[in-house]
CSV table of C-alpha atoms and ligand atoms in Angstrom, one decimal:
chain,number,residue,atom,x,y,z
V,1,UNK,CA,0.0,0.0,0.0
V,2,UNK,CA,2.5,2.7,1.3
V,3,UNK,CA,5.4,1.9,-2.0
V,4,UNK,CA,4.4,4.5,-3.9
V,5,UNK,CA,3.3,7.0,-1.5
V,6,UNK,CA,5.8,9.8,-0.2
V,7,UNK,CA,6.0,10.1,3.7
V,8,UNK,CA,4.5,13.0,5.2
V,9,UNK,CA,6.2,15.6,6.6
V,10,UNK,CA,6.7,15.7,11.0
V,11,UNK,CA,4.8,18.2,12.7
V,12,UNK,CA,6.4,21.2,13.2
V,13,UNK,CA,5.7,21.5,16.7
V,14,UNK,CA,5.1,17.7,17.6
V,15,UNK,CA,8.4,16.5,15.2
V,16,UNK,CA,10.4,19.2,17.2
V,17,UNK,CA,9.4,17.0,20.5
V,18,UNK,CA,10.4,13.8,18.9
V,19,UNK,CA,14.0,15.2,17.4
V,20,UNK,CA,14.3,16.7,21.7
V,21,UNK,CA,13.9,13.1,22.9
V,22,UNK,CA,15.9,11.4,20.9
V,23,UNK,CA,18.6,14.1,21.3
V,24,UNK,CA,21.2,12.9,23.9
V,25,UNK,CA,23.5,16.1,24.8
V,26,UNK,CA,23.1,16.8,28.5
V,27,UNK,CA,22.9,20.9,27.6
V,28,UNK,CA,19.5,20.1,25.3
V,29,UNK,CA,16.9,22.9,25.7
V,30,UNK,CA,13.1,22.6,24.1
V,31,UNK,CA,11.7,26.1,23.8
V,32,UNK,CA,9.4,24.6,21.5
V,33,UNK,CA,6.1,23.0,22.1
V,34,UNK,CA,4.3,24.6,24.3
V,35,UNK,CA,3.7,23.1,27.3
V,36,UNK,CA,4.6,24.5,31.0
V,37,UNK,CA,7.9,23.7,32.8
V,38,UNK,CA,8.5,24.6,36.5
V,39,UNK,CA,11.6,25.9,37.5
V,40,UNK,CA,12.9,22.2,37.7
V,41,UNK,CA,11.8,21.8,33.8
V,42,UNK,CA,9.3,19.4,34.9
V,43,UNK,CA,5.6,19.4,33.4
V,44,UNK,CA,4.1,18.9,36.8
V,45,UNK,CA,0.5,17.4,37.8
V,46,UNK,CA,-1.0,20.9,39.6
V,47,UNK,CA,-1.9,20.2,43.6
V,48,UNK,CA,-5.3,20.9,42.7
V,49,UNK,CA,-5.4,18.2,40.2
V,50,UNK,CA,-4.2,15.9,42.3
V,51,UNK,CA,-6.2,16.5,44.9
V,52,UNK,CA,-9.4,16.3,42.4
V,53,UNK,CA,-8.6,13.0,41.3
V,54,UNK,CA,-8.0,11.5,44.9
V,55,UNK,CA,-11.9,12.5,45.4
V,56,UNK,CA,-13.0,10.9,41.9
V,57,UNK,CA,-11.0,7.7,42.3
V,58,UNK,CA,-12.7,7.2,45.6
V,59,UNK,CA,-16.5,8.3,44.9
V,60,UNK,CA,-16.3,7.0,40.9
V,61,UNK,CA,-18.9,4.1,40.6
V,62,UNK,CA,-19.0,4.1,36.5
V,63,UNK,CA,-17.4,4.1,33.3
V,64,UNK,CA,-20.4,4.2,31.5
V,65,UNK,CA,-20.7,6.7,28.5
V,66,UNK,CA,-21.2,10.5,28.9
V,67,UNK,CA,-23.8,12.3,27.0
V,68,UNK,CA,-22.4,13.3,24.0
V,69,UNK,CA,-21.9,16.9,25.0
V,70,UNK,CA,-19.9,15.7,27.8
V,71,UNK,CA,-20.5,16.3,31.9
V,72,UNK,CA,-23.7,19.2,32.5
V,73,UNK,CA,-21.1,20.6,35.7
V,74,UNK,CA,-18.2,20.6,33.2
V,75,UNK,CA,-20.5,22.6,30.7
V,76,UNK,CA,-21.5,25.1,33.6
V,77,UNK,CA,-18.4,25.8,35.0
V,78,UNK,CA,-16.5,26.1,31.4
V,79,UNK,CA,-19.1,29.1,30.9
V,80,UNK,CA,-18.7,30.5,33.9
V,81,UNK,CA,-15.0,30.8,33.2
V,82,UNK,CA,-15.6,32.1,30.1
V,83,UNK,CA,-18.2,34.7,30.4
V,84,UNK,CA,-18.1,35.3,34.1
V,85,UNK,CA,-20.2,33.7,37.3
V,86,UNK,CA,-23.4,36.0,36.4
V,87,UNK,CA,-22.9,36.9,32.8
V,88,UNK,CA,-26.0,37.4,30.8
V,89,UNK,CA,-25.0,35.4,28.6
V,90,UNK,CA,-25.3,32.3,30.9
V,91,UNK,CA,-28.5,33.7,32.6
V,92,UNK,CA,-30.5,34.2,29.1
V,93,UNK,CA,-29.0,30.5,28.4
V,94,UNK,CA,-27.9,31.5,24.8
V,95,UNK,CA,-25.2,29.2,24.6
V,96,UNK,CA,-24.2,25.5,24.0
V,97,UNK,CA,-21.2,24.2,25.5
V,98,UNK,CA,-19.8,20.6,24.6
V,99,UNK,CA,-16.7,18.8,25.8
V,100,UNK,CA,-14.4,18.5,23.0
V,101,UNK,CA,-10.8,16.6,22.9
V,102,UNK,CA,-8.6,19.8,23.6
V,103,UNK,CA,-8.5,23.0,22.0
V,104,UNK,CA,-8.0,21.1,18.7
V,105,UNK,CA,-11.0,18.9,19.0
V,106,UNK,CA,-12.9,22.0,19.4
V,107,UNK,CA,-11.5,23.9,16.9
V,108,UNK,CA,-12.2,20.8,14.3
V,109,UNK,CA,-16.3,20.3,15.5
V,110,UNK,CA,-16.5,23.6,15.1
V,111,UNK,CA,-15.0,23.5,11.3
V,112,UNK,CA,-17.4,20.4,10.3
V,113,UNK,CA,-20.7,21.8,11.6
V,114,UNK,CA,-19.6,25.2,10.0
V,115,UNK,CA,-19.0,23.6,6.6
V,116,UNK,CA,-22.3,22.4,6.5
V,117,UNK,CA,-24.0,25.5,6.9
V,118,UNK,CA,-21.4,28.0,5.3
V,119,UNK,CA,-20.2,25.5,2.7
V,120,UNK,CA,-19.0,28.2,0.2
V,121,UNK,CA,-17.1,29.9,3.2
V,122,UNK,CA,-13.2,31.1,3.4
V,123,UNK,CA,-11.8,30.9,6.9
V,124,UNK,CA,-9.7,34.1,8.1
V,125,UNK,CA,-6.5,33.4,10.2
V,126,UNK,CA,-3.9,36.1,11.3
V,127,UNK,CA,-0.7,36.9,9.6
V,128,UNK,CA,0.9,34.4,11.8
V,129,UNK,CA,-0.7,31.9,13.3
V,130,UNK,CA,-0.3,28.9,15.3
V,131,UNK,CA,0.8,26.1,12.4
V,132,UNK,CA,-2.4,23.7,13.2
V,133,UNK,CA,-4.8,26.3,12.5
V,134,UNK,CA,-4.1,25.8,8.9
V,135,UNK,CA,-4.4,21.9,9.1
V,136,UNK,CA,-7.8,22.3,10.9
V,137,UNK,CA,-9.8,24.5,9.0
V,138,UNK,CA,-8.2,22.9,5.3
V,139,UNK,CA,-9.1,19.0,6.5
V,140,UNK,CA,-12.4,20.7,7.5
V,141,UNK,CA,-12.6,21.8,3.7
V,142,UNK,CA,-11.9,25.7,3.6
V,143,UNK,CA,-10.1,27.4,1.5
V,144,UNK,CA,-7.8,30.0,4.0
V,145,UNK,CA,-7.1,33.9,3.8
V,146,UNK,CA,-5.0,36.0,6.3
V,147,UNK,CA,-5.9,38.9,7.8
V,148,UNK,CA,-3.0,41.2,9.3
V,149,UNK,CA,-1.8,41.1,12.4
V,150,UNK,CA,2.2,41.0,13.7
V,151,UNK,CA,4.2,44.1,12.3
V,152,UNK,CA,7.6,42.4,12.3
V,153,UNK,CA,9.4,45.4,12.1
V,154,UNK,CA,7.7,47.1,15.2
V,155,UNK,CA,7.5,43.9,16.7
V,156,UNK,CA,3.7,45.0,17.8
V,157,UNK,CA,0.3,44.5,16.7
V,158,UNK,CA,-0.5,46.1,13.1
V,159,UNK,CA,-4.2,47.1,14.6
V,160,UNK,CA,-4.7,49.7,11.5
V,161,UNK,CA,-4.0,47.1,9.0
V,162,UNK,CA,-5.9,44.4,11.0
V,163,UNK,CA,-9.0,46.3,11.0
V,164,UNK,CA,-8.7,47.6,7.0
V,165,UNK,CA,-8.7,43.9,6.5
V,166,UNK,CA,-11.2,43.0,9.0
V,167,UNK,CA,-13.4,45.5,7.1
V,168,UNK,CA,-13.3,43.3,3.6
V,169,UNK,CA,-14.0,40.5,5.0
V,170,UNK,CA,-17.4,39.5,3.5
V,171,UNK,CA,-20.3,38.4,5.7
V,172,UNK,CA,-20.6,34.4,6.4
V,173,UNK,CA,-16.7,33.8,5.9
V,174,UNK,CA,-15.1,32.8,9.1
V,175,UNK,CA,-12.5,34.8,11.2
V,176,UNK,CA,-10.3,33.2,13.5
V,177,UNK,CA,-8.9,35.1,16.7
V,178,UNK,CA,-6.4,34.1,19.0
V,179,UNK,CA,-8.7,35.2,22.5
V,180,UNK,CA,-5.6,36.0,24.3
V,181,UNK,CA,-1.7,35.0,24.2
V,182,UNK,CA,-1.6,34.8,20.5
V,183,UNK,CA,0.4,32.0,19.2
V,184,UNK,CA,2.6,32.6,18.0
V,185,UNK,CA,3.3,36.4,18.5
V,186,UNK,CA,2.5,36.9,22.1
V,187,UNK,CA,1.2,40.3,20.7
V,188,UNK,CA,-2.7,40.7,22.4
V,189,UNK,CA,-5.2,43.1,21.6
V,190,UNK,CA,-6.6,46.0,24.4
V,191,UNK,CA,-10.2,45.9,25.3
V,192,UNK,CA,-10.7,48.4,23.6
V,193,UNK,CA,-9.4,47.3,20.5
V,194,UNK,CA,-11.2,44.2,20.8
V,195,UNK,CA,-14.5,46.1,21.2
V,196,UNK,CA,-13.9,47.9,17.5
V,197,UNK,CA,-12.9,44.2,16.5
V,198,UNK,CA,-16.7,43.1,17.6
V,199,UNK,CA,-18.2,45.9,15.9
V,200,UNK,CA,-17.1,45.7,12.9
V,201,UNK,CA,-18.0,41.4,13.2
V,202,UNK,CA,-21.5,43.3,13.6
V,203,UNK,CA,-21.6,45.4,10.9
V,204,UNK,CA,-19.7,43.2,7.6
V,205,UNK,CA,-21.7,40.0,9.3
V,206,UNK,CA,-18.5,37.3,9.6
V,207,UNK,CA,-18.2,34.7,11.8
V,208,UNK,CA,-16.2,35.2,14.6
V,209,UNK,CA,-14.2,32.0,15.7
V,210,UNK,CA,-12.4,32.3,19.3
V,211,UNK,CA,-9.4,30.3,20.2
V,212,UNK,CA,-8.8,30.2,23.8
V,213,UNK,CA,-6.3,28.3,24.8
V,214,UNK,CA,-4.1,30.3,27.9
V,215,UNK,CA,-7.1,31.6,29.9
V,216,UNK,CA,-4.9,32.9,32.8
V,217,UNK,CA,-1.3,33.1,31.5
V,218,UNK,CA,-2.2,36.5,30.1
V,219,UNK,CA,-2.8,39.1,32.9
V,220,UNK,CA,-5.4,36.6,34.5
V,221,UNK,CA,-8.9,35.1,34.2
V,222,UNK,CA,-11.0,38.2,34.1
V,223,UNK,CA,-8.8,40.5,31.4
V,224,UNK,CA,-7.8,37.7,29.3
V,225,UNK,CA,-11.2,37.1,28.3
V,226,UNK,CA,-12.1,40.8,27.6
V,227,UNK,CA,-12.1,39.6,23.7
V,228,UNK,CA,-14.8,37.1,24.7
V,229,UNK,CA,-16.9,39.6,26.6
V,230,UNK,CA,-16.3,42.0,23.4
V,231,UNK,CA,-18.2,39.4,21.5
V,232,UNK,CA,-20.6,38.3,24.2
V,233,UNK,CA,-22.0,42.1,24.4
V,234,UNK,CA,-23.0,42.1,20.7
V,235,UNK,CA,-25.5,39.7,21.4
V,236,UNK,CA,-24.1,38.0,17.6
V,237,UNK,CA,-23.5,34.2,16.7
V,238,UNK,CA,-19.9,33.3,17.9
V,239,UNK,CA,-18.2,30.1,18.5
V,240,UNK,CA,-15.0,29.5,21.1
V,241,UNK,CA,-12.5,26.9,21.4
V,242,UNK,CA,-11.1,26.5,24.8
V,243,UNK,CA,-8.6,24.6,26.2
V,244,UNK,CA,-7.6,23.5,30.1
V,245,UNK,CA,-4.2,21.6,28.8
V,246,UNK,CA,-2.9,24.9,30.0
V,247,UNK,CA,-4.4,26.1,32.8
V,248,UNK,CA,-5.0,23.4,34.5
V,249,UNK,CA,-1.8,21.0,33.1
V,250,UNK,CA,-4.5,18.6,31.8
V,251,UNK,CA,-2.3,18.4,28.4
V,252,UNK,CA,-2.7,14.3,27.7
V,253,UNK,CA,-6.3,14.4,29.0
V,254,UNK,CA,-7.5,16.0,26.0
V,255,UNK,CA,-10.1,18.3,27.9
V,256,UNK,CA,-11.2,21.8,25.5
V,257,UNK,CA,-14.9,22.8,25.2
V,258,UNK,CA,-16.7,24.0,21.9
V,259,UNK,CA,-19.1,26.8,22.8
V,260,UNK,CA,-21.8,28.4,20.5
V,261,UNK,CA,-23.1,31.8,21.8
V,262,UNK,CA,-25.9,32.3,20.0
V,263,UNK,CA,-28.5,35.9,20.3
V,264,UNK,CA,-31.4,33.7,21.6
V,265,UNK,CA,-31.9,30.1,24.3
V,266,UNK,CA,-33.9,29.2,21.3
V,267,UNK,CA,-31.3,29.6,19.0
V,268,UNK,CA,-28.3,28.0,21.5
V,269,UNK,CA,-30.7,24.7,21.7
V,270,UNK,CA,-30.4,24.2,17.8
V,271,UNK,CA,-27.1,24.8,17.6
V,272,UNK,CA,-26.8,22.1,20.4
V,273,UNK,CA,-28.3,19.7,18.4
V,274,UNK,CA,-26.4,19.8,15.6
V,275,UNK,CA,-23.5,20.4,18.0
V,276,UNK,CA,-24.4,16.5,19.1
V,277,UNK,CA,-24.8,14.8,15.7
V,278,UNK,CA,-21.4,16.7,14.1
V,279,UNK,CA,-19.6,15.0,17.2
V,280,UNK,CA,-21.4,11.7,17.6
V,281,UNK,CA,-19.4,10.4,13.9
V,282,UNK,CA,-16.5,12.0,15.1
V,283,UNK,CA,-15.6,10.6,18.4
V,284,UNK,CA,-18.8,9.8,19.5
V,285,UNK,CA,-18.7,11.4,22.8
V,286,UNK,CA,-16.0,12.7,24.7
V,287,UNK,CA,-13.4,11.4,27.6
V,288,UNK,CA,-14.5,12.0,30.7
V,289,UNK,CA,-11.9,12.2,33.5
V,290,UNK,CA,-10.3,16.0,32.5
V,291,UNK,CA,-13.7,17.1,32.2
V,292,UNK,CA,-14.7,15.6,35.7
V,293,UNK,CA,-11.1,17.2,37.2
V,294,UNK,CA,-12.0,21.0,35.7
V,295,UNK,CA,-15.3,20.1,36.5
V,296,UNK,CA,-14.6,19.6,40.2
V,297,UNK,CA,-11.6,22.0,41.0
V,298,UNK,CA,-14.0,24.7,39.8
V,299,UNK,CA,-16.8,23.5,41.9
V,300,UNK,CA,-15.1,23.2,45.1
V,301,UNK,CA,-14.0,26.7,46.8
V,302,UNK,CA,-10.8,25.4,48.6
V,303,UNK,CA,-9.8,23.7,45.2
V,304,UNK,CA,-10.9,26.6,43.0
V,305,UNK,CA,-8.8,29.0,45.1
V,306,UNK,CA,-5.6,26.5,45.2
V,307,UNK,CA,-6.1,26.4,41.4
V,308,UNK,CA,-5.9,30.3,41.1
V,309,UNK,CA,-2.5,30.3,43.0
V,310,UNK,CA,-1.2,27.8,41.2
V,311,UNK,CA,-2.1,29.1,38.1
V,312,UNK,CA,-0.7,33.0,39.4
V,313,UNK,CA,2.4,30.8,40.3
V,314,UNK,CA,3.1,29.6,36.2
V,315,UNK,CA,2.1,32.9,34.8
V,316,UNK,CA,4.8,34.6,37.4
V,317,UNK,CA,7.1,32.3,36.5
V,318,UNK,CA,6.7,32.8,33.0
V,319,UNK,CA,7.1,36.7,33.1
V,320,UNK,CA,10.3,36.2,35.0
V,321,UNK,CA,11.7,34.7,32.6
V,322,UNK,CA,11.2,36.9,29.9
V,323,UNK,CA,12.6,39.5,32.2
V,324,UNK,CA,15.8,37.4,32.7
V,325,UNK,CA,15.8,36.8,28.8
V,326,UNK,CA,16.2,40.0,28.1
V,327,UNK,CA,18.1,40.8,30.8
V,328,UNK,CA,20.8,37.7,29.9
V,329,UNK,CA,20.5,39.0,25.7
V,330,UNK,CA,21.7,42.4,27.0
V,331,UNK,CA,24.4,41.8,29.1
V,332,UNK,CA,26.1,39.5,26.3
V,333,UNK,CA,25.3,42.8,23.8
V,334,UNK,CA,23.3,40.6,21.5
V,335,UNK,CA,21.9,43.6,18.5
V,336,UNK,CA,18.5,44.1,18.6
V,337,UNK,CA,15.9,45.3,20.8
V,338,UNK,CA,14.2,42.7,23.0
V,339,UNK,CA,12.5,45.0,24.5
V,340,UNK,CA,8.9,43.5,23.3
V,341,UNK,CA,9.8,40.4,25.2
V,342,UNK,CA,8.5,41.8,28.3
V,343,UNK,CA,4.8,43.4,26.5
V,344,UNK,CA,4.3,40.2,24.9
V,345,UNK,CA,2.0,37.6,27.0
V,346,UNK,CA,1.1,34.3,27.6
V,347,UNK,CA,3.3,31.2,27.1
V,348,UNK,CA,5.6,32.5,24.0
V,349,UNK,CA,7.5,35.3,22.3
V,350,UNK,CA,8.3,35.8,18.9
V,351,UNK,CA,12.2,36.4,19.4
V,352,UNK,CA,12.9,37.7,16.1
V,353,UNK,CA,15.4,34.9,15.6
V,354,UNK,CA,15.8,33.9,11.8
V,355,UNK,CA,15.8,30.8,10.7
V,356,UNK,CA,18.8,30.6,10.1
V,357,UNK,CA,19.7,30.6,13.8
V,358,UNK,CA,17.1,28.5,14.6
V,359,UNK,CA,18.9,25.8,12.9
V,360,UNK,CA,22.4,26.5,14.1
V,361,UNK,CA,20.9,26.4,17.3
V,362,UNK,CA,19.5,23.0,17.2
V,363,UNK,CA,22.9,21.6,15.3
V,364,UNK,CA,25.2,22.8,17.7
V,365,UNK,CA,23.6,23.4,20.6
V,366,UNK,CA,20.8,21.0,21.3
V,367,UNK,CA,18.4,24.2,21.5
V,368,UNK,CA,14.9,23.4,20.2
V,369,UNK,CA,13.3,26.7,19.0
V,370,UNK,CA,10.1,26.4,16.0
V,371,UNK,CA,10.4,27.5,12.8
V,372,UNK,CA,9.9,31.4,12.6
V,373,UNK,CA,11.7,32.2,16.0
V,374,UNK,CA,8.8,31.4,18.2
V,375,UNK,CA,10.4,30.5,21.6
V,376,UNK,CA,8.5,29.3,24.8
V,377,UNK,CA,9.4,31.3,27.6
V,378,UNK,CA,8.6,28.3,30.0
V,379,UNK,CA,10.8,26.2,28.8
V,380,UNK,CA,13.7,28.4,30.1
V,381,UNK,CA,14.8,28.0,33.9
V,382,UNK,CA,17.3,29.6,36.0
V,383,UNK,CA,19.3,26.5,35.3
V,384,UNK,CA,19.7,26.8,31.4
V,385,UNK,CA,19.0,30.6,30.5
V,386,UNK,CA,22.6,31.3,30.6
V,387,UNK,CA,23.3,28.6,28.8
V,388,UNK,CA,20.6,29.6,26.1
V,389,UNK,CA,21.9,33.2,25.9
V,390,UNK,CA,25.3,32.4,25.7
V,391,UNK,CA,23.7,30.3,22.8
V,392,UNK,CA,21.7,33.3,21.0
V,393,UNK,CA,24.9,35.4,21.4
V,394,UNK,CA,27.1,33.2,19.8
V,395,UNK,CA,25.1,32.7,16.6
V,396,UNK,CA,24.0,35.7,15.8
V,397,UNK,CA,27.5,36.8,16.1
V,398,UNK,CA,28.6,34.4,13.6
X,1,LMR,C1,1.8,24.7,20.8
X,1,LMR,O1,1.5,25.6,20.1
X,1,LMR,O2,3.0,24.4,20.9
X,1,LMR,C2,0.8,24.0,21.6
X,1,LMR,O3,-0.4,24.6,21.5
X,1,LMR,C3,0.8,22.5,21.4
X,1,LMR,C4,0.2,22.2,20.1
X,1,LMR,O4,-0.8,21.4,20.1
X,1,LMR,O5,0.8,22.6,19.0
């Protein structure tokens, strides 16, 4: 069967992971998937997680199916993080939440069950994006456009030529937005800005699409979903992808949530239904245990609060270290400003590296970094950021 078919290419986030393990220097360093290290450069299971699962191990007397929207407290609780405790949205019950496998999952229910309806569509992702954005949406069957976003040369967001693209965009294409921590820039819109994004959604009549997938590792919970609430306030159709592999470390539980906001409870329970039949030849219904973990940290004060610290502790961490990177770029008199290292937020920073040096890096110094210069802050420690700067210093000197 395979003879006379090419092999296809590795990931170019996931392939980066495999070429780390099988790399056997002692110095190696992955600033590339992203995933959270602790100071120790361990991926570790939070407290609150933990604790969680001790209480479902005990009390757990099935492993019969789920409904096919996943666990009702998982639903509530994944809104309620979204929109806020008493959001209107959640009191006039105009919108549908399922459990999806990750941020991905979500992202690729929502592309089938848009197809169908908005077959003729283009989906709209930012100039960058996160790599798998374009494999989604193209498997889903869309042709893709890009809409402006990261001014290389400012090293800032572009928000005139964002929004004179925005405004061309016709009505029933799709438009994909990075909800906060954009991947790969780390460049965020303001409120404000993100208000003047909704509007014009309004007026030209796209679909908005919302990737969240760092709730939290922005500035925290509340201002990190201010593009959400942008949306929310409109009272339009809007879908969101959302992800806990972050924020709560549930990365191999495959726990992210598709959520329809829809203007009407009337409207939300249609789009639930076909939310249920585009996922029932999928995967049939979801995995239960990271939904029953979110589900019960969130729904349990002590572990709700323990949650927040924790989560506090891997965003502080995080900003340190793109304090220190800076810092450790400077004091070697590596050319360039870094200066945007600091402004940019969530899990990763768009270090200007070329390619170039991306490559030498890996060659000679076991230094994982993906393609385009996107570097993930938590992979750096106290431990290795000398090493890494030393590193940076030496080849772009070369
Ligand atoms: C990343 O961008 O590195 C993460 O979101 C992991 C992934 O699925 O690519």
């Amino acid at each position: 069967m395979w003879q006379n078919i090419v092999a296809a290419p590795a990931d170019s986030i996931f392939g980066l992971n495999d070429a780390f393990r099988a790399d056997i220097n002692p110095q190696k360093v992955n600033l590339g998937v992203g995933v959270y290290k602790d100071e120790a450069g361990k991926t570790p299971i939070l407290a609150c997680v933990k604790a969680a699962e001790k209480i479902l191990l005990e009390g757990e007397s099935t492993k019969s199916y789920l409904p096919i929207s996943g666990d009702p407290v998982y639903a509530t609780e994944v809104q309620k993080l979204l929109f806020g405790d008493t959001s209107e949205v959640i009191t006039s019950g105009r919108a549908a939440t399922a459990h999806a496998p990750g941020g991905t999952g979500a992202l690729r229910v929502g592309g089938d069950l848009l197809k169908k309806f908005y077959p003729a569509a283009k989906v709209w992702i930012s100039n960058p994006t996160w790599s798998n954005h374009k494999g989604v949406f193209t498997t889903a069957g869309f042709p893709l456009a890009e809409y402006a976003y990261y001014n290389a040369s400012t090293r800032a967001l572009d928000f005139q030529a964002m929004v004179a693209d925005l405004m061309n965009i016709p009505a029933g294409d799709i438009v994909l937005l990075h909800a906060c921590c954009h991947n790969p820039s780390g460049v965020d819109l303001t409120a404000d800005e993100w208000r003047k994004v909704a509007a014009i959604g309004v007026e030209k009549g796209w679909i908005p699409f919302l990737d969240f997938a760092y709730q939290g590792f922005g500035e925290g919970l509340e201002s990190d979903r201010a593009g959400i609430a942008a949306f929310a306030a409109t009272g339009v159709d809007f879908f969101i992808a959302s992800s806990y592999s972050k924020n709560f470390g549930l990365y191999n539980e495959r726990t992210g949530a598709l959520t329809i906001v829809s203007p009407t409870a009337a409207d939300a329970a249609v789009a639930m239904s076909h939310l249920k039949i585009t996922i029932r030849v999928i995967y049939s219904n979801p995995p239960a245990h990271g939904g029953l973990v979110v589900a019960a940290i969130l729904s349990t004060p002590h572990l709700r609060e323990q949650w927040l610290q924790e989560l506090a502790a891997m965003r502080n961490r995080i900003k340190a270290m793109r304090v220190a990177l800076v810092e450790g770029l400077t004091a070697r008199g590596v050319k360039g400003d870094f200066s945007s290292i600091t402004s940019q937020r969530g899990m990763f920073s768009f270090s200007g590296l070329s390619d170039e040096v991306v490559q030498w890096l890996r060659a000679n110094k076991s230094i994982y970094v993906v393609a385009g210069g996107r570097i993930n802050l938590a992979g750096l420690t106290e431990a290795n950021i000398g090493y890494v700067c030393d590193a940076i210093a030496e080849a772009t000197e070369r």
